[in-house]
Amino acid sequence: RPLLAPAVESVAAVVDWLQRFIDELLVCLHGSGAANLSALRDRGVTELR
């Protein structure tokens, strides 16, 4: 549901949220040395809450 608030605001807010998510994901991939999401999963990386 993280996209709900930006979706209510505007299309631009959704695009900004998605871009920030992608940027953070790329940092995770680079930091773990994973080439893609499958490799990241294989490394045993899990969500922190």
Short mmCIF file of N, CA and C in Angstrom, two decimals:
data_model
loop_
_atom_site.label_atom_id
_atom_site.label_comp_id
_atom_site.label_asym_id
_atom_site.label_seq_id
_atom_site.Cartn_x
_atom_site.Cartn_y
_atom_site.Cartn_z
N ARG A 1 0.78 -1.21 0.00
CA ARG A 1 0.00 0.00 0.00
C ARG A 1 0.83 1.28 0.00
N PRO A 2 2.12 1.19 -0.17
CA PRO A 2 2.91 2.42 -0.11
C PRO A 2 2.61 3.39 -1.25
N LEU A 3 2.03 2.89 -2.33
CA LEU A 3 1.73 3.78 -3.46
C LEU A 3 0.38 4.47 -3.34
N LEU A 4 -0.41 4.10 -2.36
CA LEU A 4 -1.75 4.67 -2.24
C LEU A 4 -1.71 6.19 -2.02
N ALA A 5 -0.93 6.64 -1.07
CA ALA A 5 -0.86 8.08 -0.79
C ALA A 5 -0.35 8.87 -2.00
N PRO A 6 0.74 8.44 -2.64
CA PRO A 6 1.18 9.17 -3.83
C PRO A 6 0.15 9.13 -4.96
N ALA A 7 -0.56 8.01 -5.10
CA ALA A 7 -1.56 7.90 -6.16
C ALA A 7 -2.71 8.88 -5.96
N VAL A 8 -3.06 9.11 -4.72
CA VAL A 8 -4.12 10.09 -4.43
C VAL A 8 -3.63 11.50 -4.74
N GLU A 9 -2.34 11.71 -4.55
CA GLU A 9 -1.77 13.05 -4.76
C GLU A 9 -1.69 13.41 -6.24
N SER A 10 -0.93 12.59 -7.02
CA SER A 10 -0.77 12.88 -8.45
C SER A 10 0.03 11.78 -9.13
N VAL A 11 -0.01 11.81 -10.45
CA VAL A 11 0.80 10.87 -11.23
C VAL A 11 2.28 11.15 -10.98
N ALA A 12 2.65 12.40 -10.90
CA ALA A 12 4.05 12.77 -10.66
C ALA A 12 4.54 12.22 -9.32
N ALA A 13 3.68 12.23 -8.31
CA ALA A 13 4.07 11.70 -7.00
C ALA A 13 4.31 10.20 -7.09
N VAL A 14 3.52 9.50 -7.88
CA VAL A 14 3.72 8.06 -8.07
C VAL A 14 5.04 7.81 -8.78
N VAL A 15 5.31 8.57 -9.83
CA VAL A 15 6.57 8.43 -10.57
C VAL A 15 7.76 8.70 -9.64
N ASP A 16 7.67 9.73 -8.83
CA ASP A 16 8.74 10.05 -7.88
C ASP A 16 8.95 8.90 -6.90
N TRP A 17 7.86 8.35 -6.36
CA TRP A 17 7.95 7.25 -5.40
C TRP A 17 8.61 6.03 -6.05
N LEU A 18 8.16 5.69 -7.26
CA LEU A 18 8.73 4.54 -7.95
C LEU A 18 10.21 4.75 -8.27
N GLN A 19 10.58 5.95 -8.68
CA GLN A 19 11.99 6.23 -8.99
C GLN A 19 12.85 6.08 -7.75
N ARG A 20 12.37 6.57 -6.61
CA ARG A 20 13.10 6.45 -5.35
C ARG A 20 13.25 4.97 -4.97
N PHE A 21 12.17 4.18 -5.17
CA PHE A 21 12.22 2.75 -4.88
C PHE A 21 13.25 2.05 -5.77
N ILE A 22 13.24 2.36 -7.05
CA ILE A 22 14.19 1.75 -7.98
C ILE A 22 15.62 2.13 -7.61
N ASP A 23 15.84 3.40 -7.27
CA ASP A 23 17.18 3.85 -6.87
C ASP A 23 17.66 3.09 -5.63
N GLU A 24 16.78 2.91 -4.64
CA GLU A 24 17.16 2.18 -3.43
C GLU A 24 17.43 0.71 -3.73
N LEU A 25 16.64 0.14 -4.63
CA LEU A 25 16.86 -1.25 -5.02
C LEU A 25 18.21 -1.41 -5.72
N LEU A 26 18.56 -0.47 -6.58
CA LEU A 26 19.85 -0.53 -7.26
C LEU A 26 21.01 -0.44 -6.26
N VAL A 27 20.85 0.37 -5.22
CA VAL A 27 21.87 0.46 -4.18
C VAL A 27 22.01 -0.90 -3.48
N CYS A 28 20.89 -1.54 -3.19
CA CYS A 28 20.92 -2.86 -2.55
C CYS A 28 21.61 -3.89 -3.44
N LEU A 29 21.28 -3.86 -4.72
CA LEU A 29 21.91 -4.80 -5.65
C LEU A 29 23.42 -4.57 -5.70
N HIS A 30 23.81 -3.33 -5.83
CA HIS A 30 25.24 -3.00 -5.91
C HIS A 30 25.96 -3.36 -4.61
N GLY A 31 25.36 -3.00 -3.49
CA GLY A 31 25.99 -3.25 -2.20
C GLY A 31 26.17 -4.72 -1.87
N SER A 32 25.28 -5.55 -2.40
CA SER A 32 25.37 -6.98 -2.12
C SER A 32 26.12 -7.73 -3.22
N GLY A 33 26.44 -7.03 -4.30
CA GLY A 33 27.14 -7.67 -5.40
C GLY A 33 26.23 -8.52 -6.27
N ALA A 34 24.92 -8.33 -6.14
CA ALA A 34 23.96 -9.11 -6.92
C ALA A 34 23.71 -8.42 -8.26
N ALA A 35 23.62 -9.22 -9.31
CA ALA A 35 23.40 -8.67 -10.64
C ALA A 35 21.92 -8.40 -10.92
N ASN A 36 21.05 -9.10 -10.21
CA ASN A 36 19.61 -8.94 -10.44
C ASN A 36 18.83 -9.38 -9.20
N LEU A 37 17.51 -9.29 -9.26
CA LEU A 37 16.69 -9.64 -8.09
C LEU A 37 16.81 -11.10 -7.71
N SER A 38 16.92 -11.96 -8.71
CA SER A 38 17.07 -13.39 -8.43
C SER A 38 18.35 -13.65 -7.64
N ALA A 39 19.43 -13.02 -8.04
CA ALA A 39 20.70 -13.18 -7.32
C ALA A 39 20.60 -12.60 -5.92
N LEU A 40 19.86 -11.52 -5.76
CA LEU A 40 19.67 -10.93 -4.44
C LEU A 40 18.91 -11.90 -3.53
N ARG A 41 17.87 -12.54 -4.07
CA ARG A 41 17.13 -13.54 -3.29
C ARG A 41 18.02 -14.72 -2.93
N ASP A 42 18.86 -15.15 -3.87
CA ASP A 42 19.76 -16.28 -3.62
C ASP A 42 20.76 -15.98 -2.51
N ARG A 43 21.05 -14.72 -2.29
CA ARG A 43 21.97 -14.32 -1.23
C ARG A 43 21.30 -14.35 0.14
N GLY A 44 20.00 -14.60 0.15
CA GLY A 44 19.29 -14.69 1.42
C GLY A 44 18.91 -13.36 2.01
N VAL A 45 18.88 -12.33 1.18
CA VAL A 45 18.51 -11.00 1.66
C VAL A 45 17.00 -11.00 1.91
N THR A 46 16.61 -10.51 3.08
CA THR A 46 15.19 -10.46 3.42
C THR A 46 14.79 -9.05 3.82
N GLU A 47 13.51 -8.83 3.85
CA GLU A 47 12.96 -7.53 4.20
C GLU A 47 13.14 -7.25 5.69
N LEU A 48 13.53 -6.04 6.00
CA LEU A 48 13.63 -5.60 7.39
C LEU A 48 12.38 -4.82 7.73
N ARG A 49 11.83 -5.08 8.89
CA ARG A 49 10.63 -4.32 9.31
C ARG A 49 10.86 -3.71 10.64
#
